[in-house]
mmCIF file of C-alpha atoms in Angstrom:
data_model
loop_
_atom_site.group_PDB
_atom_site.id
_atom_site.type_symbol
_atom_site.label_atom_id
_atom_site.label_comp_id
_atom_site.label_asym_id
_atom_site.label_seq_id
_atom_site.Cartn_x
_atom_site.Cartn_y
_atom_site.Cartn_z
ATOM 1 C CA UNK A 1 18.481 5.371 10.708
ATOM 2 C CA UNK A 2 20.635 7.998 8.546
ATOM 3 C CA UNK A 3 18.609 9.407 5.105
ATOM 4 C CA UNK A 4 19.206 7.658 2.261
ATOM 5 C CA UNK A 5 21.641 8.710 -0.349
ATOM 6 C CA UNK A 6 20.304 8.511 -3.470
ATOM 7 C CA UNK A 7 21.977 6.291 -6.233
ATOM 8 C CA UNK A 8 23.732 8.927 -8.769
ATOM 9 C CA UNK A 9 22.043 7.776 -12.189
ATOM 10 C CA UNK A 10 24.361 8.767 -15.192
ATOM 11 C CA UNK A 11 21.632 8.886 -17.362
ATOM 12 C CA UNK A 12 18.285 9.628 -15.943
ATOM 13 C CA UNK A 13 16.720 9.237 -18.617
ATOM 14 C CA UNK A 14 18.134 5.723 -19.505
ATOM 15 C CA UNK A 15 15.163 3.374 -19.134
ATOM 16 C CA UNK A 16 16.246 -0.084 -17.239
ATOM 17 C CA UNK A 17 14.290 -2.997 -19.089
ATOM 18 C CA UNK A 18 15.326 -6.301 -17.064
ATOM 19 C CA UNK A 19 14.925 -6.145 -13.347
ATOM 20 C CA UNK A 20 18.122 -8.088 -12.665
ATOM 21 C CA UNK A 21 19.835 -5.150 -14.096
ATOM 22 C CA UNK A 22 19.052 -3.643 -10.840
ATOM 23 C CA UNK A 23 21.437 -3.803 -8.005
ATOM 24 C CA UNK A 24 19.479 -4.508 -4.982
ATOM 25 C CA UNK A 25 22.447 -3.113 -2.538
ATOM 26 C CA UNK A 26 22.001 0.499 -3.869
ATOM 27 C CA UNK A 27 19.756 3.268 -2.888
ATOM 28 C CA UNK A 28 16.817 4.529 -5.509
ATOM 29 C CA UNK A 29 14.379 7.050 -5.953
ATOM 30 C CA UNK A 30 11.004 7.652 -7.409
ATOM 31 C CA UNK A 31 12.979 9.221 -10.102
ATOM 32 C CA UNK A 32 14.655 6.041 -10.879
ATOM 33 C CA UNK A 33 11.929 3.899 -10.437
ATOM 34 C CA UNK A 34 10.002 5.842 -13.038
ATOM 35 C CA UNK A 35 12.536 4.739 -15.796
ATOM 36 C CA UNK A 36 11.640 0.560 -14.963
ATOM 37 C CA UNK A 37 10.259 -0.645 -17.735
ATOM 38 C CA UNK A 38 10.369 -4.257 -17.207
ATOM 39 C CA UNK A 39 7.089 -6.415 -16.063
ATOM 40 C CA UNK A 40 8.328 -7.273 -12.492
ATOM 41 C CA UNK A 41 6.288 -5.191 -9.807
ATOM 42 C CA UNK A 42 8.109 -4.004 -7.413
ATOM 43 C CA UNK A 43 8.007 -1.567 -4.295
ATOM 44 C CA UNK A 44 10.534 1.258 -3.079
ATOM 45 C CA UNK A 45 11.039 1.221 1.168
ATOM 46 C CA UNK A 46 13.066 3.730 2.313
ATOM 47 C CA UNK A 47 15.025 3.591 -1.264
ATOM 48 C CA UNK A 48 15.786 -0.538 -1.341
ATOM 49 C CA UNK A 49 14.044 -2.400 -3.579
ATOM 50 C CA UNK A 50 10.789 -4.927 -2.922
ATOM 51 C CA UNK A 51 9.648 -7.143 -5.649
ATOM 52 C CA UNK A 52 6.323 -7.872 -5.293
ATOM 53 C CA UNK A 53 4.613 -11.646 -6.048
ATOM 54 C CA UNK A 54 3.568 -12.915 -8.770
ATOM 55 C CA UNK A 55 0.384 -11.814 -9.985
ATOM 56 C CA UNK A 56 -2.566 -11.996 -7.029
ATOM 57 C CA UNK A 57 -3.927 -15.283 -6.891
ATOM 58 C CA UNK A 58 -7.611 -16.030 -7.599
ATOM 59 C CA UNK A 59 -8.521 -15.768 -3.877
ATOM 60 C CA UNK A 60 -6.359 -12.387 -3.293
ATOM 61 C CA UNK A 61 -8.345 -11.192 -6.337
ATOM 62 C CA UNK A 62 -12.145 -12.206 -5.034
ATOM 63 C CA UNK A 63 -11.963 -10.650 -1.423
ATOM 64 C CA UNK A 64 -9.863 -7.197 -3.282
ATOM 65 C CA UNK A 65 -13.424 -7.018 -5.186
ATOM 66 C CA UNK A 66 -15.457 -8.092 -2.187
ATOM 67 C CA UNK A 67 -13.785 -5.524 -0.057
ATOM 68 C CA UNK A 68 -13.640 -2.520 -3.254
ATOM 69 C CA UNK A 69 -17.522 -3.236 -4.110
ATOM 70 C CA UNK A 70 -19.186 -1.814 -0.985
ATOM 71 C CA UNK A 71 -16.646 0.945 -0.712
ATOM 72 C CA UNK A 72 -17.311 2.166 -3.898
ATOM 73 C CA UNK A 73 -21.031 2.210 -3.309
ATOM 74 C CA UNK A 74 -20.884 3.944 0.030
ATOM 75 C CA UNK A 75 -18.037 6.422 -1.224
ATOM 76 C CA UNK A 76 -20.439 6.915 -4.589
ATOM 77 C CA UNK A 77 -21.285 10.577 -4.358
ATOM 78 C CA UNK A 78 -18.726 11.400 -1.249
ATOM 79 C CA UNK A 79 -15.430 13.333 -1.719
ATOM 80 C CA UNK A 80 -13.213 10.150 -0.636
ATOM 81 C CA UNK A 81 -12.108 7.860 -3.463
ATOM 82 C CA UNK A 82 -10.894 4.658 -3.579
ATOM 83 C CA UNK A 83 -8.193 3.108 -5.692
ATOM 84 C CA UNK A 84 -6.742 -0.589 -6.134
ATOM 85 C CA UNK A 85 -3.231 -2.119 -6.687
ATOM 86 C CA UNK A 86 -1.449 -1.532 -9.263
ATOM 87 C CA UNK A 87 -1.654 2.468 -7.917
ATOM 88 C CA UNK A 88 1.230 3.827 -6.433
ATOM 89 C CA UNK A 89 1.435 5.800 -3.169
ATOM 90 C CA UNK A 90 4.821 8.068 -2.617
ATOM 91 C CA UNK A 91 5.433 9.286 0.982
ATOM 92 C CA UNK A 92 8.004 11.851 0.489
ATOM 93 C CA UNK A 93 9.165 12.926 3.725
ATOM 94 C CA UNK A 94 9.821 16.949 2.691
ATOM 95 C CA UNK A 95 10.434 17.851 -0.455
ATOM 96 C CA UNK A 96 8.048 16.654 -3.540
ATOM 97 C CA UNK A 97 10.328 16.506 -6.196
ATOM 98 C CA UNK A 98 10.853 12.485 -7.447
ATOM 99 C CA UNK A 99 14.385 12.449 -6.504
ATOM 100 C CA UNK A 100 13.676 13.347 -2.971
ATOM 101 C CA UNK A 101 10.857 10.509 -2.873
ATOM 102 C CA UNK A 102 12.543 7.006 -1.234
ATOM 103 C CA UNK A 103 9.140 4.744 -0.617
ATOM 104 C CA UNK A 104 6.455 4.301 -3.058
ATOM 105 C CA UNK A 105 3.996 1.791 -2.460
ATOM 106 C CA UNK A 106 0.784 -0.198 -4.109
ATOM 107 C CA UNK A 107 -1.733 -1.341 -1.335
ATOM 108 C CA UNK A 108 -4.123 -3.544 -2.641
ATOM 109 C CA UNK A 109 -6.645 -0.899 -1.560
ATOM 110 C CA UNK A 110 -6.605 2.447 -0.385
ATOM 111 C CA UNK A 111 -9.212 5.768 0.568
ATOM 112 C CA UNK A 112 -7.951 8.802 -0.216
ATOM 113 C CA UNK A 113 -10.286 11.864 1.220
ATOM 114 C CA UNK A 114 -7.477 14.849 -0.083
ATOM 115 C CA UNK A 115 -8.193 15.557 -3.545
ATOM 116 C CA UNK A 116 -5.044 17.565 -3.732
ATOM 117 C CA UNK A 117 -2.752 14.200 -2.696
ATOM 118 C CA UNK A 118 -4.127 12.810 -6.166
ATOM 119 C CA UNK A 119 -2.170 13.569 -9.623
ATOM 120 C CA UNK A 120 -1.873 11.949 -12.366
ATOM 121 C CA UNK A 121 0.902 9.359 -10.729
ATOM 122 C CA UNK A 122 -1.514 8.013 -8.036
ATOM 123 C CA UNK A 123 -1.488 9.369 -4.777
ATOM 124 C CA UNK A 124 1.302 11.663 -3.166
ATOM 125 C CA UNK A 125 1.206 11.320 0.398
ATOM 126 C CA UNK A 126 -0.403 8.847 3.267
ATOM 127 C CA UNK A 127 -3.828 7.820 2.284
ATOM 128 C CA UNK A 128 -6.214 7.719 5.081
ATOM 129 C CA UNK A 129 -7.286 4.332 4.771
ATOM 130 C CA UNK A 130 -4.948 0.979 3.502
ATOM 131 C CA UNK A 131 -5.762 -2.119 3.192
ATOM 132 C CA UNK A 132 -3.830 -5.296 2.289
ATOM 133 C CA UNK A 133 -4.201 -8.470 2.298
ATOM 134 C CA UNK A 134 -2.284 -11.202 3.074
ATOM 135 C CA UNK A 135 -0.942 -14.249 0.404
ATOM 136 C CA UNK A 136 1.297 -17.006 1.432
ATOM 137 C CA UNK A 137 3.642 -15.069 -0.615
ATOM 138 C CA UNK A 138 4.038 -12.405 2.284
ATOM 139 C CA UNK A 139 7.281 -11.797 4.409
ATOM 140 C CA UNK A 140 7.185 -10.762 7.877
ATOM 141 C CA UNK A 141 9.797 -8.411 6.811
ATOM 142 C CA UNK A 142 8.083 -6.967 4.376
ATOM 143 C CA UNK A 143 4.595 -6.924 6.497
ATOM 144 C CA UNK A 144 6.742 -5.014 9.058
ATOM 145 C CA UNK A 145 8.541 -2.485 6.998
ATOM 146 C CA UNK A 146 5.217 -1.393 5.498
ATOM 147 C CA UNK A 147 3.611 -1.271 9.430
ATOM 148 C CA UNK A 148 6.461 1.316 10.008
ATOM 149 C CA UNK A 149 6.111 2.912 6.852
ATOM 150 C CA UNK A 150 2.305 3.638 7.483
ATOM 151 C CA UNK A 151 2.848 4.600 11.092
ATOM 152 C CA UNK A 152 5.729 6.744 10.418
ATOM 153 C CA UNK A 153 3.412 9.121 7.636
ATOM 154 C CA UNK A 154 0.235 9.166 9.502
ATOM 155 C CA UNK A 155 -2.107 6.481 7.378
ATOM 156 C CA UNK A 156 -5.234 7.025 9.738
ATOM 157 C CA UNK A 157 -6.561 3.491 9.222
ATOM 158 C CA UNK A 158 -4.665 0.135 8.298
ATOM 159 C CA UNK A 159 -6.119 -3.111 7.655
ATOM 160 C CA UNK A 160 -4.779 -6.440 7.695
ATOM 161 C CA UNK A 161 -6.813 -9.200 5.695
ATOM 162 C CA UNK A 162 -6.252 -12.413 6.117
ATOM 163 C CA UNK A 163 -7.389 -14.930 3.592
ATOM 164 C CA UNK A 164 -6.046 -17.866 5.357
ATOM 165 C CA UNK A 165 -7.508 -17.216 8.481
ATOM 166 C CA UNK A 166 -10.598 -15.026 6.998
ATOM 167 C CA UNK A 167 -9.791 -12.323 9.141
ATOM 168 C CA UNK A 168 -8.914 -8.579 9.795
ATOM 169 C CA UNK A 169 -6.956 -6.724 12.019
ATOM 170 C CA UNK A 170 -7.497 -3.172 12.223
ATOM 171 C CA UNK A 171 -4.616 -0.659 13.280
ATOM 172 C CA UNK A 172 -6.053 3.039 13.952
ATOM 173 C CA UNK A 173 -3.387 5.796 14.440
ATOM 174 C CA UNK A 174 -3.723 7.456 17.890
ATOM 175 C CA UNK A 175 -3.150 10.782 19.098
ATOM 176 C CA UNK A 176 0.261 10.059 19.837
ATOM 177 C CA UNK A 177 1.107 8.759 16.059
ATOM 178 C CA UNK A 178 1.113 5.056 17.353
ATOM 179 C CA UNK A 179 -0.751 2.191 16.082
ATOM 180 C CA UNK A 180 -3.305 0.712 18.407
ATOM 181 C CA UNK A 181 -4.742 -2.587 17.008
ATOM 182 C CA UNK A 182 -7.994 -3.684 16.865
ATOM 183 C CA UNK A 183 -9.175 -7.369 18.121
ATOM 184 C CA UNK A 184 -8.970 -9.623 15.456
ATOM 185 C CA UNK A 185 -12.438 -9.655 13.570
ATOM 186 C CA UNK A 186 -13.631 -13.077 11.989
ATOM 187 C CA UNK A 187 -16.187 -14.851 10.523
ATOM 188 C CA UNK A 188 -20.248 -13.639 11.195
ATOM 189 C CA UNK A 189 -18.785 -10.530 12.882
ATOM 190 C CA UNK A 190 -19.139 -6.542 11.555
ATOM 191 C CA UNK A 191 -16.778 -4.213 11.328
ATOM 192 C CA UNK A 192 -16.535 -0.445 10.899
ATOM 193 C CA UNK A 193 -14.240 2.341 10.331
ATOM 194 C CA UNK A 194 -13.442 5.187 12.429
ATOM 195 C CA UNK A 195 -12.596 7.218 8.976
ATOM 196 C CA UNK A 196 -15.494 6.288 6.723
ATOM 197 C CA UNK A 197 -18.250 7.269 9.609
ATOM 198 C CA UNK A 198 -21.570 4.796 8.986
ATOM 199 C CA UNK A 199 -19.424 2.642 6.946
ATOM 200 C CA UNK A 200 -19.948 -1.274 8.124
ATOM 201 C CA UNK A 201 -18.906 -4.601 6.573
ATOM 202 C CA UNK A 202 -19.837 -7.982 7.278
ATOM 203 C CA UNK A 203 -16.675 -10.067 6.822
ATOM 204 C CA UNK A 204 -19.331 -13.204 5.575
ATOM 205 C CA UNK A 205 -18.908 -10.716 2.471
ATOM 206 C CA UNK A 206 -15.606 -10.226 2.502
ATOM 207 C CA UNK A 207 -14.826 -14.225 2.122
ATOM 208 C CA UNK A 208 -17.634 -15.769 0.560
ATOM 209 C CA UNK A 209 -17.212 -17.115 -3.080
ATOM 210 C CA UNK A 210 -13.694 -17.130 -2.848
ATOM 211 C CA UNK A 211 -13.028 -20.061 -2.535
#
């Protein structure tokens, strides 16, 4: 797939307030993106445009905290940190510099363990660990362009969470830059995390109360 080709911007400066203002054929940057002012969330892949759902629904909501709560308390004291959605994650591929920057993302949840990927912005680079989880609102095309997005810069650890079928699937990055999944973990079962050594979950956690 050929780079991207950034959509000249007369006025960079010029702040865009209504998201239909926005022509989804053209290519954008994190430079643009940084002039939206209007209340839609939305995601940049590869420079296109993803509007995001609605706000999370009360079930999305309860397993984000179920899942952030014992994170935070084992990472309480460690140098990893973790963050949730709305935080933005840019994976330039070379250059830094916003109008070189084509994806920027907000995963529900993510561990970042280098200090020096954090700035003010949120995070510049692949976190190690992301996790998101899954609403009815979800496309497989969007599912799969974020896959490739957090193969392709080296996230170490990706979750899937399920809240229909109270489940994860966990994707570890090999050697070879590949994702290898996990089994799918359910109900009564533990699971752990090959970047957070001595970290374990029960997923009874994860989905109780949620309801």
């Amino acid at each position: 797939m050929s780079e991207p080709v950034p959509y000249p911007i007369l006025n960079d400066d010029e702040p865009v307030r209504q998201f239909n203002d926005l022509d989804a054929s053209l290519t954008y940057s994190y430079a643009s993106y940084l002039n939206w002012l209007f209340p839609e969330r939305v995601e940049l892949i590869k420079g296109k445009i993803f509007k995001m759902s609605p706000a999370p629904s009360r079930v999305h909501q309860g397993i984000s905290i179920n899942l952030l709560k014992p994170l935070i308390n084992f990472l309480d004291g460690k140098p990893c940190k973790v963050y949730a959605a709305p935080f933005d994650v840019r994976f330039p591929k070379e250059s830094k510099a916003d109008k070189d920057i084509f994806t920027v993302l907000q995963p529900d949840i993510c561990v970042i363990c280098d200090k020096s990927k954090l700035d003010a912005r949120g995070c510049i680079g692949p976190p190690d660990l992301v996790i998101e989880i899954l609403s009815p609102g979800n496309t497989k095309t969007e599912l799969l362009h974020k896959y490739r997005v957090y193969e392709e810069f080296g996230v170490k650890e990706y979750w899937v969470v399920s809240q229909s079928d109270k489940s994860v699937l966990i994707y570890t990055l090999d050697e070879t830059g590949k994702f290898q999944p996990s089994k799918i973990f359910a109900l009564s079962e533990k699971i752990t995390s090959t970047v957070l050594p001595g970290f374990e979950l029960a997923l009874d956690d994860v989905f109780n109360d949620v309801e």
